[in-house]
CSV table of C-alpha atoms in Angstrom, one decimal:
chain,number,residue,atom,x,y,z
X,1155,UNK,CA,166.8,112.9,128.8
X,1156,UNK,CA,169.3,111.8,125.4
X,1157,UNK,CA,171.4,114.2,123.6
X,1158,UNK,CA,173.4,113.9,120.2
X,1159,UNK,CA,176.0,115.6,118.1
X,1160,UNK,CA,175.3,116.1,114.3
X,1161,UNK,CA,176.0,117.7,111.3
X,1162,UNK,CA,173.4,118.7,108.8
X,1163,UNK,CA,173.6,119.3,104.8
X,1164,UNK,CA,174.1,123.0,105.4
X,1165,UNK,CA,175.1,123.5,109.0
X,1166,UNK,CA,178.1,123.1,111.2
X,1167,UNK,CA,178.5,121.3,114.2
X,1168,UNK,CA,174.9,121.3,116.1
X,1169,UNK,CA,173.5,120.1,119.5
X,1170,UNK,CA,170.1,118.3,119.9
X,1171,UNK,CA,167.8,116.8,122.3
X,1172,UNK,CA,167.2,113.2,120.9
X,1173,UNK,CA,163.8,111.6,121.1
X,1174,UNK,CA,162.5,108.1,121.2
X,1175,UNK,CA,160.2,108.6,117.6
X,1176,UNK,CA,163.9,109.3,115.6
X,1177,UNK,CA,164.0,113.1,115.8
X,1178,UNK,CA,166.8,115.6,116.6
X,1179,UNK,CA,165.4,118.9,117.9
X,1180,UNK,CA,168.6,121.3,117.4
X,1181,UNK,CA,169.5,123.8,120.4
X,1182,UNK,CA,169.3,127.2,119.5
X,1183,UNK,CA,171.8,128.5,122.6
X,1184,UNK,CA,174.5,125.8,122.5
X,1185,UNK,CA,176.5,123.8,119.6
X,1186,UNK,CA,178.2,121.2,122.3
X,1187,UNK,CA,177.9,119.5,125.0
X,1188,UNK,CA,181.2,120.4,126.9
X,1189,UNK,CA,180.2,124.1,126.6
X,1190,UNK,CA,176.1,123.1,127.8
X,1191,UNK,CA,178.0,121.6,130.9
X,1192,UNK,CA,180.8,124.5,131.4
X,1193,UNK,CA,177.9,126.7,131.6
X,1194,UNK,CA,176.5,124.8,134.1
X,1195,UNK,CA,173.0,124.6,132.6
X,1196,UNK,CA,170.4,122.4,134.0
X,1197,UNK,CA,170.1,119.3,131.5
X,1198,UNK,CA,166.2,118.6,132.0
X,1199,UNK,CA,165.5,122.6,131.7
X,1200,UNK,CA,167.7,122.9,128.9
X,1201,UNK,CA,166.1,119.8,127.1
X,1202,UNK,CA,162.6,121.6,127.8
X,1203,UNK,CA,163.3,124.4,126.1
X,1204,UNK,CA,164.4,123.1,123.4
X,1205,UNK,CA,161.9,120.7,122.6
X,1206,UNK,CA,159.4,123.9,123.1
X,1207,UNK,CA,161.7,126.1,120.8
X,1208,UNK,CA,164.1,124.1,118.2
X,1209,UNK,CA,166.6,125.5,115.9
X,1210,UNK,CA,165.3,122.7,113.6
X,1211,UNK,CA,163.8,119.5,113.6
X,1212,UNK,CA,165.5,116.7,111.3
X,1213,UNK,CA,164.9,112.8,111.5
X,1214,UNK,CA,168.1,111.3,112.7
X,1215,UNK,CA,168.9,109.8,109.2
X,1216,UNK,CA,168.6,113.2,107.7
X,1217,UNK,CA,171.8,114.3,109.6
X,1218,UNK,CA,175.6,112.9,110.1
X,1219,UNK,CA,175.7,112.1,114.0
X,1220,UNK,CA,179.4,112.7,115.4
X,1221,UNK,CA,180.8,111.3,118.8
X,1222,UNK,CA,178.0,112.8,121.5
X,1223,UNK,CA,181.3,114.6,122.6
X,1224,UNK,CA,183.2,115.3,119.3
X,1225,UNK,CA,186.4,116.8,120.8
X,1226,UNK,CA,186.4,115.5,124.8
X,1227,UNK,CA,189.0,117.4,126.9
X,1228,UNK,CA,190.6,114.1,128.1
X,1229,UNK,CA,189.5,110.5,127.6
X,1230,UNK,CA,190.4,108.0,130.4
X,1231,UNK,CA,190.3,104.4,129.7
X,1232,UNK,CA,190.0,102.0,132.7
X,1233,UNK,CA,189.8,98.4,133.2
X,1234,UNK,CA,187.2,97.5,135.6
X,1235,UNK,CA,185.6,94.1,134.8
X,1236,UNK,CA,187.1,91.6,136.3
X,1237,UNK,CA,185.2,88.9,134.0
X,1238,UNK,CA,187.3,90.3,130.7
X,1239,UNK,CA,190.4,90.0,132.7
X,1240,UNK,CA,190.7,86.5,134.1
X,1241,UNK,CA,190.3,84.3,130.7
X,1242,UNK,CA,192.8,86.5,128.8
X,1243,UNK,CA,195.5,86.1,132.0
X,1244,UNK,CA,194.5,82.6,132.6
X,1245,UNK,CA,195.5,81.7,128.4
X,1246,UNK,CA,198.9,83.0,129.4
X,1247,UNK,CA,199.2,80.8,132.7
X,1248,UNK,CA,199.1,84.4,134.8
X,1249,UNK,CA,196.2,85.9,137.5
X,1250,UNK,CA,195.3,89.2,138.0
X,1251,UNK,CA,197.8,91.6,140.0
X,1252,UNK,CA,196.6,91.9,143.4
X,1253,UNK,CA,197.5,95.9,143.1
X,1254,UNK,CA,193.8,95.3,140.5
X,1255,UNK,CA,191.9,94.9,143.6
X,1256,UNK,CA,193.1,97.7,145.4
X,1257,UNK,CA,193.2,100.7,142.5
X,1258,UNK,CA,191.4,101.0,139.6
X,1259,UNK,CA,193.9,101.5,137.0
X,1260,UNK,CA,193.5,103.3,133.6
X,1261,UNK,CA,195.5,104.9,130.5
X,1262,UNK,CA,194.9,108.5,128.8
X,1263,UNK,CA,193.8,107.9,125.2
X,1264,UNK,CA,194.0,110.3,122.1
X,1265,UNK,CA,190.7,112.5,122.2
X,1266,UNK,CA,191.3,113.5,118.4
X,1267,UNK,CA,190.6,110.5,117.3
X,1268,UNK,CA,187.3,110.3,118.5
X,1269,UNK,CA,184.9,108.8,115.9
X,1270,UNK,CA,181.0,108.8,115.3
X,1271,UNK,CA,179.0,105.7,116.0
X,1272,UNK,CA,178.2,105.3,111.9
X,1273,UNK,CA,181.6,106.3,111.0
X,1274,UNK,CA,183.8,103.7,109.2
X,1275,UNK,CA,187.3,103.4,111.2
X,1276,UNK,CA,190.7,102.8,109.0
X,1277,UNK,CA,193.0,100.2,111.0
X,1278,UNK,CA,195.8,101.3,112.8
X,1279,UNK,CA,199.2,101.1,110.4
X,1280,UNK,CA,201.3,98.1,110.4
X,1281,UNK,CA,198.4,96.3,112.6
X,1282,UNK,CA,197.1,92.6,112.0
X,1283,UNK,CA,195.7,91.6,115.4
X,1284,UNK,CA,192.9,94.1,115.3
X,1285,UNK,CA,190.1,94.2,117.9
X,1286,UNK,CA,187.1,96.1,119.0
X,1287,UNK,CA,186.3,96.7,122.8
X,1288,UNK,CA,182.4,96.7,124.1
X,1289,UNK,CA,182.4,99.5,127.0
X,1290,UNK,CA,180.4,102.4,128.2
X,1291,UNK,CA,181.8,105.8,129.3
X,1292,UNK,CA,180.9,108.2,132.1
X,1293,UNK,CA,180.6,111.9,131.4
X,1294,UNK,CA,182.1,114.0,133.5
X,1295,UNK,CA,179.3,117.1,134.4
X,1296,UNK,CA,181.2,119.5,136.7
X,1297,UNK,CA,184.8,119.8,137.8
X,1298,UNK,CA,186.1,118.1,140.6
X,1299,UNK,CA,189.3,117.5,142.6
X,1300,UNK,CA,190.4,115.0,145.1
X,1301,UNK,CA,186.9,113.5,145.5
X,1302,UNK,CA,185.6,110.8,147.9
X,1303,UNK,CA,183.3,108.3,146.2
X,1304,UNK,CA,180.1,109.5,146.7
X,1305,UNK,CA,180.8,113.2,145.4
X,1306,UNK,CA,182.4,111.4,142.1
X,1307,UNK,CA,179.2,109.5,141.6
X,1308,UNK,CA,177.5,112.8,141.8
X,1309,UNK,CA,179.7,114.0,139.3
X,1310,UNK,CA,178.2,112.0,136.5
X,1311,UNK,CA,176.0,113.9,134.0
X,1312,UNK,CA,175.5,110.7,131.8
X,1313,UNK,CA,176.4,108.0,130.1
X,1314,UNK,CA,178.1,106.9,126.1
X,1315,UNK,CA,178.8,103.9,124.3
X,1316,UNK,CA,182.4,103.2,123.7
X,1317,UNK,CA,184.0,101.2,121.3
X,1318,UNK,CA,188.1,101.0,122.3
X,1319,UNK,CA,189.7,100.1,118.9
X,1320,UNK,CA,192.6,98.2,119.9
X,1321,UNK,CA,195.7,96.9,117.8
X,1322,UNK,CA,197.2,93.9,119.7
X,1323,UNK,CA,200.1,93.2,118.1
X,1324,UNK,CA,201.1,96.9,118.5
X,1325,UNK,CA,199.7,96.7,122.1
X,1326,UNK,CA,201.7,93.8,122.7
X,1327,UNK,CA,205.1,95.6,121.6
X,1328,UNK,CA,204.6,98.4,123.7
X,1329,UNK,CA,203.9,96.6,126.5
X,1330,UNK,CA,207.1,95.1,126.3
X,1331,UNK,CA,208.8,98.2,126.4
X,1332,UNK,CA,207.0,99.5,129.9
X,1333,UNK,CA,205.2,102.3,128.5
X,1334,UNK,CA,201.6,102.8,127.0
X,1335,UNK,CA,199.4,101.1,125.5
X,1336,UNK,CA,199.9,104.0,123.3
X,1337,UNK,CA,199.7,103.4,119.2
X,1338,UNK,CA,198.0,100.0,119.7
X,1339,UNK,CA,194.9,102.1,121.2
X,1340,UNK,CA,195.1,105.8,119.5
X,1341,UNK,CA,194.0,105.6,116.0
X,1342,UNK,CA,190.3,105.3,117.1
X,1343,UNK,CA,187.6,105.7,119.7
X,1344,UNK,CA,184.1,105.2,118.7
X,1345,UNK,CA,181.2,106.7,120.7
X,1346,UNK,CA,177.5,105.8,120.4
X,1347,UNK,CA,174.9,108.0,119.3
X,1348,UNK,CA,173.2,109.2,122.6
X,1349,UNK,CA,174.4,110.9,125.5
X,1350,UNK,CA,172.0,109.7,128.3
X,1351,UNK,CA,171.6,111.3,131.7
X,1352,UNK,CA,172.4,109.8,134.6
X,1353,UNK,CA,168.8,109.8,136.1
X,1354,UNK,CA,167.7,107.5,133.4
X,1355,UNK,CA,169.9,104.7,134.8
X,1356,UNK,CA,168.4,102.3,137.4
X,1357,UNK,CA,171.3,100.8,140.1
X,1358,UNK,CA,171.9,97.4,141.1
X,1359,UNK,CA,171.3,96.8,144.9
X,1360,UNK,CA,172.2,100.2,145.6
X,1361,UNK,CA,176.1,99.7,144.7
X,1362,UNK,CA,176.3,102.5,141.8
X,1363,UNK,CA,176.0,100.0,139.2
X,1364,UNK,CA,173.8,101.0,136.3
X,1365,UNK,CA,171.7,97.9,135.2
X,1366,UNK,CA,172.4,97.8,131.7
X,1367,UNK,CA,172.9,94.9,128.9
X,1368,UNK,CA,175.6,95.2,126.2
X,1369,UNK,CA,176.0,93.2,122.8
X,1370,UNK,CA,178.2,92.9,120.5
X,1371,UNK,CA,178.1,91.5,116.7
X,1372,UNK,CA,180.4,91.0,113.9
X,1373,UNK,CA,179.3,90.5,110.3
X,1374,UNK,CA,175.7,89.9,112.2
X,1375,UNK,CA,177.2,86.7,114.2
X,1376,UNK,CA,176.2,87.4,117.9
X,1377,UNK,CA,180.2,87.9,119.9
X,1378,UNK,CA,179.8,89.6,123.4
X,1379,UNK,CA,176.7,89.7,126.0
X,1380,UNK,CA,177.3,91.0,129.5
X,1381,UNK,CA,176.0,93.9,131.6
X,1382,UNK,CA,177.2,97.1,133.1
X,1383,UNK,CA,176.2,96.0,136.6
X,1384,UNK,CA,179.0,93.6,136.5
X,1385,UNK,CA,182.2,96.0,137.1
X,1386,UNK,CA,184.1,95.5,140.0
X,1387,UNK,CA,185.1,99.2,140.1
X,1388,UNK,CA,182.3,101.6,140.3
X,1389,UNK,CA,182.3,104.8,138.0
X,1390,UNK,CA,182.1,106.7,141.2
X,1391,UNK,CA,185.3,104.9,142.6
X,1392,UNK,CA,186.9,105.0,138.9
X,1393,UNK,CA,186.3,109.1,139.0
X,1394,UNK,CA,187.6,109.2,142.8
X,1395,UNK,CA,190.7,107.7,141.7
X,1396,UNK,CA,191.3,109.8,138.3
X,1397,UNK,CA,190.5,112.8,140.5
X,1398,UNK,CA,193.3,112.5,143.0
X,1399,UNK,CA,195.8,115.5,142.9
X,1400,UNK,CA,194.2,116.8,139.7
X,1401,UNK,CA,191.2,118.7,138.5
X,1402,UNK,CA,188.4,116.6,136.5
X,1403,UNK,CA,186.8,118.8,134.0
X,1404,UNK,CA,183.0,119.0,132.1
X,1405,UNK,CA,182.8,116.7,129.2
X,1406,UNK,CA,185.8,114.2,130.2
X,1407,UNK,CA,184.9,110.8,129.5
X,1408,UNK,CA,185.5,107.8,131.8
X,1409,UNK,CA,185.7,104.4,130.0
X,1410,UNK,CA,184.9,101.3,131.9
X,1411,UNK,CA,186.9,99.5,130.3
X,1412,UNK,CA,185.9,95.6,128.2
X,1413,UNK,CA,183.1,94.0,129.4
X,1414,UNK,CA,183.6,90.0,129.9
X,1415,UNK,CA,183.4,88.7,126.4
X,1416,UNK,CA,183.6,92.1,125.2
X,1417,UNK,CA,186.2,91.8,123.1
X,1418,UNK,CA,188.3,89.2,120.8
X,1419,UNK,CA,191.2,89.3,123.0
X,1420,UNK,CA,188.7,87.7,125.3
X,1421,UNK,CA,186.9,85.5,123.5
X,1422,UNK,CA,189.6,84.0,121.8
X,1423,UNK,CA,191.6,83.2,125.2
X,1424,UNK,CA,187.9,81.3,126.1
X,1425,UNK,CA,187.3,79.6,122.7
X,1426,UNK,CA,190.3,80.2,120.3
X,1427,UNK,CA,191.2,82.1,117.9
X,1428,UNK,CA,189.7,79.8,115.1
X,1429,UNK,CA,186.5,80.5,116.6
X,1430,UNK,CA,187.3,84.4,117.3
X,1431,UNK,CA,189.4,85.5,114.8
X,1432,UNK,CA,191.0,88.5,114.5
X,1433,UNK,CA,189.0,91.5,112.8
X,1434,UNK,CA,190.0,92.2,108.8
X,1435,UNK,CA,189.2,95.3,106.8
X,1436,UNK,CA,185.6,94.9,105.6
X,1437,UNK,CA,184.1,93.5,108.8
X,1438,UNK,CA,181.8,95.5,110.6
X,1439,UNK,CA,181.0,95.7,113.9
X,1440,UNK,CA,178.1,96.7,115.6
X,1441,UNK,CA,177.9,97.5,119.8
X,1442,UNK,CA,174.3,97.9,121.1
X,1443,UNK,CA,173.4,99.2,124.7
X,1444,UNK,CA,169.7,99.9,124.9
X,1445,UNK,CA,169.1,103.5,125.7
X,1446,UNK,CA,172.6,104.2,124.9
X,1447,UNK,CA,171.7,103.2,121.0
X,1448,UNK,CA,174.4,101.3,118.4
X,1449,UNK,CA,177.6,101.9,117.1
X,1450,UNK,CA,177.5,100.3,113.3
X,1451,UNK,CA,180.6,100.8,111.4
X,1452,UNK,CA,182.7,98.7,108.9
X,1453,UNK,CA,186.9,98.5,109.6
X,1454,UNK,CA,188.3,99.8,106.5
X,1455,UNK,CA,192.1,99.3,105.7
X,1456,UNK,CA,195.2,101.1,107.0
X,1457,UNK,CA,197.1,104.0,105.3
X,1458,UNK,CA,200.5,103.0,104.7
X,1459,UNK,CA,203.2,102.7,107.4
X,1460,UNK,CA,205.4,106.3,107.2
X,1461,UNK,CA,209.0,104.5,108.2
X,1462,UNK,CA,210.7,106.6,111.0
X,1463,UNK,CA,214.1,106.2,109.1
X,1464,UNK,CA,215.5,105.5,105.7
X,1465,UNK,CA,215.9,101.2,105.1
X,1466,UNK,CA,219.4,100.4,105.6
């Protein structure tokens, strides 16, 4: 089943079941997906009840779609595609650190910067090397700590399309300091229109890797093409690692990291910046993932940089 979060003209935030014919069936009992998950409600039964007796029925074009989880408890973004890392590191004369094959590395990003699928995004202040990242996120459905991989896989409630907007020049400066990424990443993360329950995704060779084609374009020009099945680390492995020594909570978002060819840093390492230049304000970026829908939005000019100290 597919779920969406939306705002209608005369209502606040609403939760809805999204049908294949483009309609939203609003929930009478819950206004957000995190609360539904925390309450331990069976999603299939809840969807049937909403479809039978909706609060309202709207066309998707009649509502403003937000991120399916507008304010996640946390967002962990992993780096789980080998084919994304290899060309970037090779362009620097480097190779993948052996530790990457031993632990699924991640960083925390900003829940307050979650954007809806069609919400235009302001660029990061002071940045010029602007980039998108084509990703998918798993959503944690139940609490869990110190999980094994099988238990972690069963903790997944569903999946969402994700664009981890990046400012590569800011990210590079932070990397030199030894902390981060922070301001190179935390200015915006866009999420696709639909949260799709985990039961709708076939797995490849029993390896817990969903078979899901991923595509991205900029200003209508095809850029990226990959598949979620190309993950080196499975979501079960990522979630098990994330749960070590801490508690995962319903609604926590676990990003896959960028699929191979899924960003300009990757594409320019393969083909050169002349072929794939950094994004500029006014560019329109579209990410697509079949049942997960599409993120389609424009990059807007950045706010001015506010100085930290008076100029000398």
